[in-house]
Short mmCIF file of C-alpha atoms in Angstrom, two decimals:
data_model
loop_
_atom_site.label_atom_id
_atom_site.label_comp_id
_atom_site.label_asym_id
_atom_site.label_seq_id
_atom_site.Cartn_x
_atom_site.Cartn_y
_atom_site.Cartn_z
CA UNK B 1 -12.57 -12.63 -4.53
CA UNK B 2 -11.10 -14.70 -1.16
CA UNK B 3 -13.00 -17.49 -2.22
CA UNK B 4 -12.15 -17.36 -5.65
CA UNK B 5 -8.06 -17.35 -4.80
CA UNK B 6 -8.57 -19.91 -2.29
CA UNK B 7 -10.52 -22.45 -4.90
CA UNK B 8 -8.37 -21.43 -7.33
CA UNK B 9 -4.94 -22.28 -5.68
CA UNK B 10 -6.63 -25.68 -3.85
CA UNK B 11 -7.34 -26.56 -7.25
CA UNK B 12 -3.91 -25.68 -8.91
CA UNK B 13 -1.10 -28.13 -9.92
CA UNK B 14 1.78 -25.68 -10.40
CA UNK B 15 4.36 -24.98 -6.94
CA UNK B 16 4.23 -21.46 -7.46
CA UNK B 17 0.64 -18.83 -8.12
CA UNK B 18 1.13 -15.80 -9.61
CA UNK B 19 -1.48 -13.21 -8.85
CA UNK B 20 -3.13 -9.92 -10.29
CA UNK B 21 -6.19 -7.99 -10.32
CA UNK B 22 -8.36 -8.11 -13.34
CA UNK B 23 -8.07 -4.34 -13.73
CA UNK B 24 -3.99 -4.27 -13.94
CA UNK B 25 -1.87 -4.55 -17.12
CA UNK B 26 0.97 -6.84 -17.09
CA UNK B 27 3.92 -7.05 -19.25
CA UNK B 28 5.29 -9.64 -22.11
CA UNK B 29 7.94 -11.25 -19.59
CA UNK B 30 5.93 -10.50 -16.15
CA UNK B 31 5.68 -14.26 -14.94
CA UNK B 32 9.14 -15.21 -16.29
CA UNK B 33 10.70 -12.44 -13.99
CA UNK B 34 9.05 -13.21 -10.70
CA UNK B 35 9.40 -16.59 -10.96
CA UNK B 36 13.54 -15.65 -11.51
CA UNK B 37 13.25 -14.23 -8.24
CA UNK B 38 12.55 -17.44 -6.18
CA UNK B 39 14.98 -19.58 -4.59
CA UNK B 40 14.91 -22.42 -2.39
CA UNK B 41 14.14 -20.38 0.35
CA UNK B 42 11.91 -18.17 -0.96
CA UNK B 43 7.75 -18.62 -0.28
CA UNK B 44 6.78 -14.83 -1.60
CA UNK B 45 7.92 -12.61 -4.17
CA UNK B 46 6.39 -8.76 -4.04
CA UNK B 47 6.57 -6.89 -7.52
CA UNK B 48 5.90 -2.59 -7.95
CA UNK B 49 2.77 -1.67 -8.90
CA UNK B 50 2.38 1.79 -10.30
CA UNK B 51 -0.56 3.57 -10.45
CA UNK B 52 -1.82 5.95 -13.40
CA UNK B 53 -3.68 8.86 -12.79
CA UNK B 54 -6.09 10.44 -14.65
CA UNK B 55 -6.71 14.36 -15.40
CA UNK B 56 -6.70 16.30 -12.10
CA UNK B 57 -5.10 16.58 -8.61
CA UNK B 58 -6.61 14.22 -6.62
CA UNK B 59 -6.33 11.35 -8.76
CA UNK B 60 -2.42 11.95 -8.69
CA UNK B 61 -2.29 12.68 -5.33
CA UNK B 62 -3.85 8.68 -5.15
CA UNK B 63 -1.01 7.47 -7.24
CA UNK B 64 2.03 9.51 -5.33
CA UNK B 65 0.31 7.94 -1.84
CA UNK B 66 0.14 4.82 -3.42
CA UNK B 67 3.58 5.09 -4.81
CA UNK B 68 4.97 5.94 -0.85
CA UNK B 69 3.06 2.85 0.43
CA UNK B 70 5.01 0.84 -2.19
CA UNK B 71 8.28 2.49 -1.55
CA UNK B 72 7.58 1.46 2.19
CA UNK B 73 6.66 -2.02 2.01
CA UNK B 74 9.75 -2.58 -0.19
CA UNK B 75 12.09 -1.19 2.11
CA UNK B 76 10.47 -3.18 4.61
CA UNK B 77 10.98 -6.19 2.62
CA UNK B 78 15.03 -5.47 2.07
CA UNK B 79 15.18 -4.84 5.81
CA UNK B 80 13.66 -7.93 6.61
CA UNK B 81 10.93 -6.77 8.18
CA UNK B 82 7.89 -7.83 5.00
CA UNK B 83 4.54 -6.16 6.21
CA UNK B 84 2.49 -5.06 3.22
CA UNK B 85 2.49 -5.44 -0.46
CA UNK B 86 -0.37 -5.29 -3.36
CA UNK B 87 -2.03 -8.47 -4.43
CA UNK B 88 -2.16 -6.85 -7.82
CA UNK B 89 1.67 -8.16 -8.24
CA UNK B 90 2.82 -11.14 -6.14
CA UNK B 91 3.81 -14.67 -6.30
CA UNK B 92 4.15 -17.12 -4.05
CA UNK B 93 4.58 -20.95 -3.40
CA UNK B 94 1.50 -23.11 -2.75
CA UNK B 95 2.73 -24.84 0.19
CA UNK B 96 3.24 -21.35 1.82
CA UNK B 97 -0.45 -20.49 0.99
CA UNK B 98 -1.32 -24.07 3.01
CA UNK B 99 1.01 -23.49 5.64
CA UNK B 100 -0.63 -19.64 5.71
CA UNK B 101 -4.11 -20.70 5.14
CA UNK B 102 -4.48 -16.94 5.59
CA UNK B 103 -7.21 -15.74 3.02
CA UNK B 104 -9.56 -14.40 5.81
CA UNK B 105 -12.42 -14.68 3.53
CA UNK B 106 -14.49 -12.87 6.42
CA UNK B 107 -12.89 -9.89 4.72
CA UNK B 108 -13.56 -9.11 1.08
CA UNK B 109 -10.35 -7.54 0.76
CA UNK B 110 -6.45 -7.78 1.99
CA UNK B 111 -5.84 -11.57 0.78
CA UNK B 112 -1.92 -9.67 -0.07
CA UNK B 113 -1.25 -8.12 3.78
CA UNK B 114 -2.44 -10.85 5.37
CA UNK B 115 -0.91 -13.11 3.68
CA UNK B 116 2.41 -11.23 3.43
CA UNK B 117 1.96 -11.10 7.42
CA UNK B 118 1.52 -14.64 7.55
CA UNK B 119 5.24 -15.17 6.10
CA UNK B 120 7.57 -14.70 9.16
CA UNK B 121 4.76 -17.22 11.37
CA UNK B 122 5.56 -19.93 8.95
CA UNK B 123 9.39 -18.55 8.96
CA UNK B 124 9.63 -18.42 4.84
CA UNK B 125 11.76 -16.43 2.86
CA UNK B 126 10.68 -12.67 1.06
CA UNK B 127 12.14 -11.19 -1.96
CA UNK B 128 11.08 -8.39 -3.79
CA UNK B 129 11.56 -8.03 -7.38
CA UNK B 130 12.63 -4.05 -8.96
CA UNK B 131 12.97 -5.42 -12.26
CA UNK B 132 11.22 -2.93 -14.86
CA UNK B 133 9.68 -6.13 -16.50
CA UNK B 134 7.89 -7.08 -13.53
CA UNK B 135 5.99 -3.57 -13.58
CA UNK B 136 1.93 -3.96 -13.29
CA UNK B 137 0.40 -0.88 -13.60
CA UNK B 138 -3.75 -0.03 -12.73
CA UNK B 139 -5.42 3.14 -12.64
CA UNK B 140 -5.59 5.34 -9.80
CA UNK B 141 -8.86 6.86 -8.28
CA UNK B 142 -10.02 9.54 -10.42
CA UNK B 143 -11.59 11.62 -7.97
CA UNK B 144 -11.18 13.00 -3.72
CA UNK B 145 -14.47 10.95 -3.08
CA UNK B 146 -13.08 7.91 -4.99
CA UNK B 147 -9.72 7.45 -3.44
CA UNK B 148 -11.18 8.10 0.54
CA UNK B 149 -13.41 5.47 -0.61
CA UNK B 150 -10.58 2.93 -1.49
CA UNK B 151 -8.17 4.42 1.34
CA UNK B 152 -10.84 3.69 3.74
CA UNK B 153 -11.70 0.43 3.05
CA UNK B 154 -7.74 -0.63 2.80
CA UNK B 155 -7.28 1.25 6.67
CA UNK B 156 -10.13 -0.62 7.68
CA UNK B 157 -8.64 -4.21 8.23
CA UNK B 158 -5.39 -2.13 10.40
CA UNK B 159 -7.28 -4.08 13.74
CA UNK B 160 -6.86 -7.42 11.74
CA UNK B 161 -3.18 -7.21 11.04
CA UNK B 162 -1.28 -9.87 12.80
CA UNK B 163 2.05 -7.76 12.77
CA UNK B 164 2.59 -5.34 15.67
CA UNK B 165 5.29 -3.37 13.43
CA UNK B 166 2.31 -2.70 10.87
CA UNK B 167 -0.49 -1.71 13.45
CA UNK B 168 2.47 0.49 14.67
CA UNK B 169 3.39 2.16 11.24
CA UNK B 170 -0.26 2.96 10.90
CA UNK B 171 -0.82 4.65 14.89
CA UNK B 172 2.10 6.61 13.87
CA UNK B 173 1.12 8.49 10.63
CA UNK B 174 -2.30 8.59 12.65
CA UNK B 175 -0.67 10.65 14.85
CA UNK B 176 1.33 12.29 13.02
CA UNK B 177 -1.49 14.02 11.04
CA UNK B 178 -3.81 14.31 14.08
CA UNK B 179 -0.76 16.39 15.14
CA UNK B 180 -0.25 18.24 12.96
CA UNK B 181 -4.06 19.74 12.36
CA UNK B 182 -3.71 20.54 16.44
CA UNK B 183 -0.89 22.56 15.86
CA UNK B 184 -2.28 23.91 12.66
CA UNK B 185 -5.12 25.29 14.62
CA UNK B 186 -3.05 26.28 18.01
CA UNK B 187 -1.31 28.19 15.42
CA UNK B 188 -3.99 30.20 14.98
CA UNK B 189 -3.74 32.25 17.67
CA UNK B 190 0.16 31.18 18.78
CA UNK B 191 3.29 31.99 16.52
CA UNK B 192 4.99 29.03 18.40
CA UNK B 193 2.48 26.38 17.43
CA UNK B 194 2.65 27.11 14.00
CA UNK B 195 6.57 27.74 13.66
CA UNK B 196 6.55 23.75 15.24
CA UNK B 197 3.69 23.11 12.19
CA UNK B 198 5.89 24.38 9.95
CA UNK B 199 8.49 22.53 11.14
CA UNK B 200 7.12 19.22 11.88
CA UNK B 201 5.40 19.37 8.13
CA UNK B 202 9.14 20.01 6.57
CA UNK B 203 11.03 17.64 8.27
CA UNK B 204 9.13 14.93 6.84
CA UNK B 205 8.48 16.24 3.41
CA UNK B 206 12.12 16.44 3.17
CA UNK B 207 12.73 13.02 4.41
CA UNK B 208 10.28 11.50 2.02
CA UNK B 209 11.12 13.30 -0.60
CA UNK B 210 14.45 11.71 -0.49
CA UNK B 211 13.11 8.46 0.07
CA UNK B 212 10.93 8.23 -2.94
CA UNK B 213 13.10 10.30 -5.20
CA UNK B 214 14.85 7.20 -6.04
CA UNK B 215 12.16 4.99 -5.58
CA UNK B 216 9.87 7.07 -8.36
CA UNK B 217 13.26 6.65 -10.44
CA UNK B 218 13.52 2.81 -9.82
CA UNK B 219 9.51 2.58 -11.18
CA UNK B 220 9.55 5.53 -13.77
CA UNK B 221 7.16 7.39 -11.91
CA UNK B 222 9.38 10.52 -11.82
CA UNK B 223 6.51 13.02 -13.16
CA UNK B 224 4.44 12.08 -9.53
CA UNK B 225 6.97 13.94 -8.00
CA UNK B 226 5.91 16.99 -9.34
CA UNK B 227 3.18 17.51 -7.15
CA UNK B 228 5.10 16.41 -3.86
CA UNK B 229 4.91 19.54 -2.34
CA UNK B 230 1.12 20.14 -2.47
CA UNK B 231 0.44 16.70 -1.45
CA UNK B 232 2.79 17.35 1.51
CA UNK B 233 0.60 20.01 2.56
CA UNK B 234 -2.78 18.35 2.61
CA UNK B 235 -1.64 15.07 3.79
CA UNK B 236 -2.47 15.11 7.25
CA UNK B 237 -5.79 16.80 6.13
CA UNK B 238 -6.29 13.19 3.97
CA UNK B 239 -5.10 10.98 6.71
CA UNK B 240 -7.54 12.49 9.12
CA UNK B 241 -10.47 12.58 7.10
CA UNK B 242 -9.77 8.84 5.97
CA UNK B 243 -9.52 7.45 9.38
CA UNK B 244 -13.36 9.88 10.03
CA UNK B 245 -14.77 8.03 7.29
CA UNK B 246 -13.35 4.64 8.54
CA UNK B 247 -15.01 4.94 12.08
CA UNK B 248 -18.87 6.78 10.80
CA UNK B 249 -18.97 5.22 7.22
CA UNK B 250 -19.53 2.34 5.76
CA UNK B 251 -16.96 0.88 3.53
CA UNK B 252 -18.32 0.11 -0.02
CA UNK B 253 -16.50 -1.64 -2.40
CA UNK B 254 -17.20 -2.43 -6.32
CA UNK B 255 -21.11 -0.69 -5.71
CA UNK B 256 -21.73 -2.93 -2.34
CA UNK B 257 -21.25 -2.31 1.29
CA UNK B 258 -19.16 -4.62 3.04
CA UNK B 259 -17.65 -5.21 6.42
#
């Protein structure tokens, strides 16, 4: 796919690419309104993606996680501070992608974080665009073993980043999770340990649940909500078994295994 993007923008006359993944659904006036967004300053515009789920749990537990990685890179974004994004809706100037030359085709996968990382090296401008024209939607994961599979192989190039804020973002929810299964099990056998689970677990459900609240709004992705407070619950158990299948699996992606 690297090598694809990279032939295909070499090859391109136009200032600005627009990009998307083959399995996303764009709308009528998708182009027109992130190319609105650019200015003279601007070398990268990030667009929501939503994802659909199918029948079941899992599959919109993928999209609500999905949804909170959005949420996050676009606050990012407004606070200055652009670290991740989703290739599936992006544009961005040709002469950033030559200053960037960031594709890291050693990787089959990421050409949007690194890329997006590459930004503040070659000191160019981010927007992002909340427009509900700009919208791409894809599907999400339909089952447990699916999504692990994809969250995997996404958590996999954290070692690559080039930004210390994202490498940092990711030790911390690492943490966080690892934490709270210690005190989960502490709690066991110690009322204290798990009044500090129970604790730890609500603090943050309540400050994300405020946080994507409007953010669902923003994208029309209200009915994810519904499920917040089971997915708070087993969230930590996701993390850790994601980062487990990082380090003594091998990622596949698209029915191959890559690096």
């Amino acid at each position: 796919k690297k090598k694809a993007i990279e032939t295909g923008v070499t090859n391109s006359r136009g200032k600005i690419i627009f990009q998307t993944d083959a399995d996303c659904q764009i709308q009528e006036r998708w182009m027109e309104s992130l190319a609105d967004t650019f200015s003279t300053t601007t070398g990268l515009v990030l667009g929501p993606v939503n994802m659909n789920p199918s029948n079941g749990f899992w599959s919109a537990f993928a999209a609500l996680d999905f949804m909170s990685l959005q949420a996050s890179g676009a606050a990012l974004t407004l606070l200055g501070k652009p670290i991740m994004g989703s290739a599936a809706n992006m544009g961005y100037t040709k002469q950033l992608w030559e200053q960037a030359k960031k594709t890291d085709t050693s990787r089959e996968s990421g050409d949007d974080v690194f890329l997006i990382q590459e930004v503040k090296r070659v000191n160019a401008g981010v927007a992002i665009n909340m427009n509900p024209k700009c919208i791409v939607q894809t599907e999400a994961p339909e089952s447990f073993g699916a999504m692990i599979e994809q969250r995997s192989r996404w958590g996999a190039k954290t070692p690559s980043y080039s930004s210390a804020l994202a490498k940092s973002i990711a030790l911390l929810v690492a943490f966080y999770s690892i934490w709270c299964l210690v005190l989960l099990g502490f709690g066991i056998f110690s009322k204290p340990a798990l009044q500090l689970f129970i604790f730890t677990l609500g603090v943050k459900a309540a400050l994300d649940y405020y946080f994507l609240k409007s953010y669902s709004k923003a994208t029309k992705q209200q009915s994810l909500m519904k499920i917040f407070p089971s997915a708070s619950l087993v969230y930590p158990f996701y993390i850790v078994i994601t980062i487990a299948t990082m380090a003594f699996s091998k990622q596949t992606w698209k029915g191959r295994t890559i690096r």
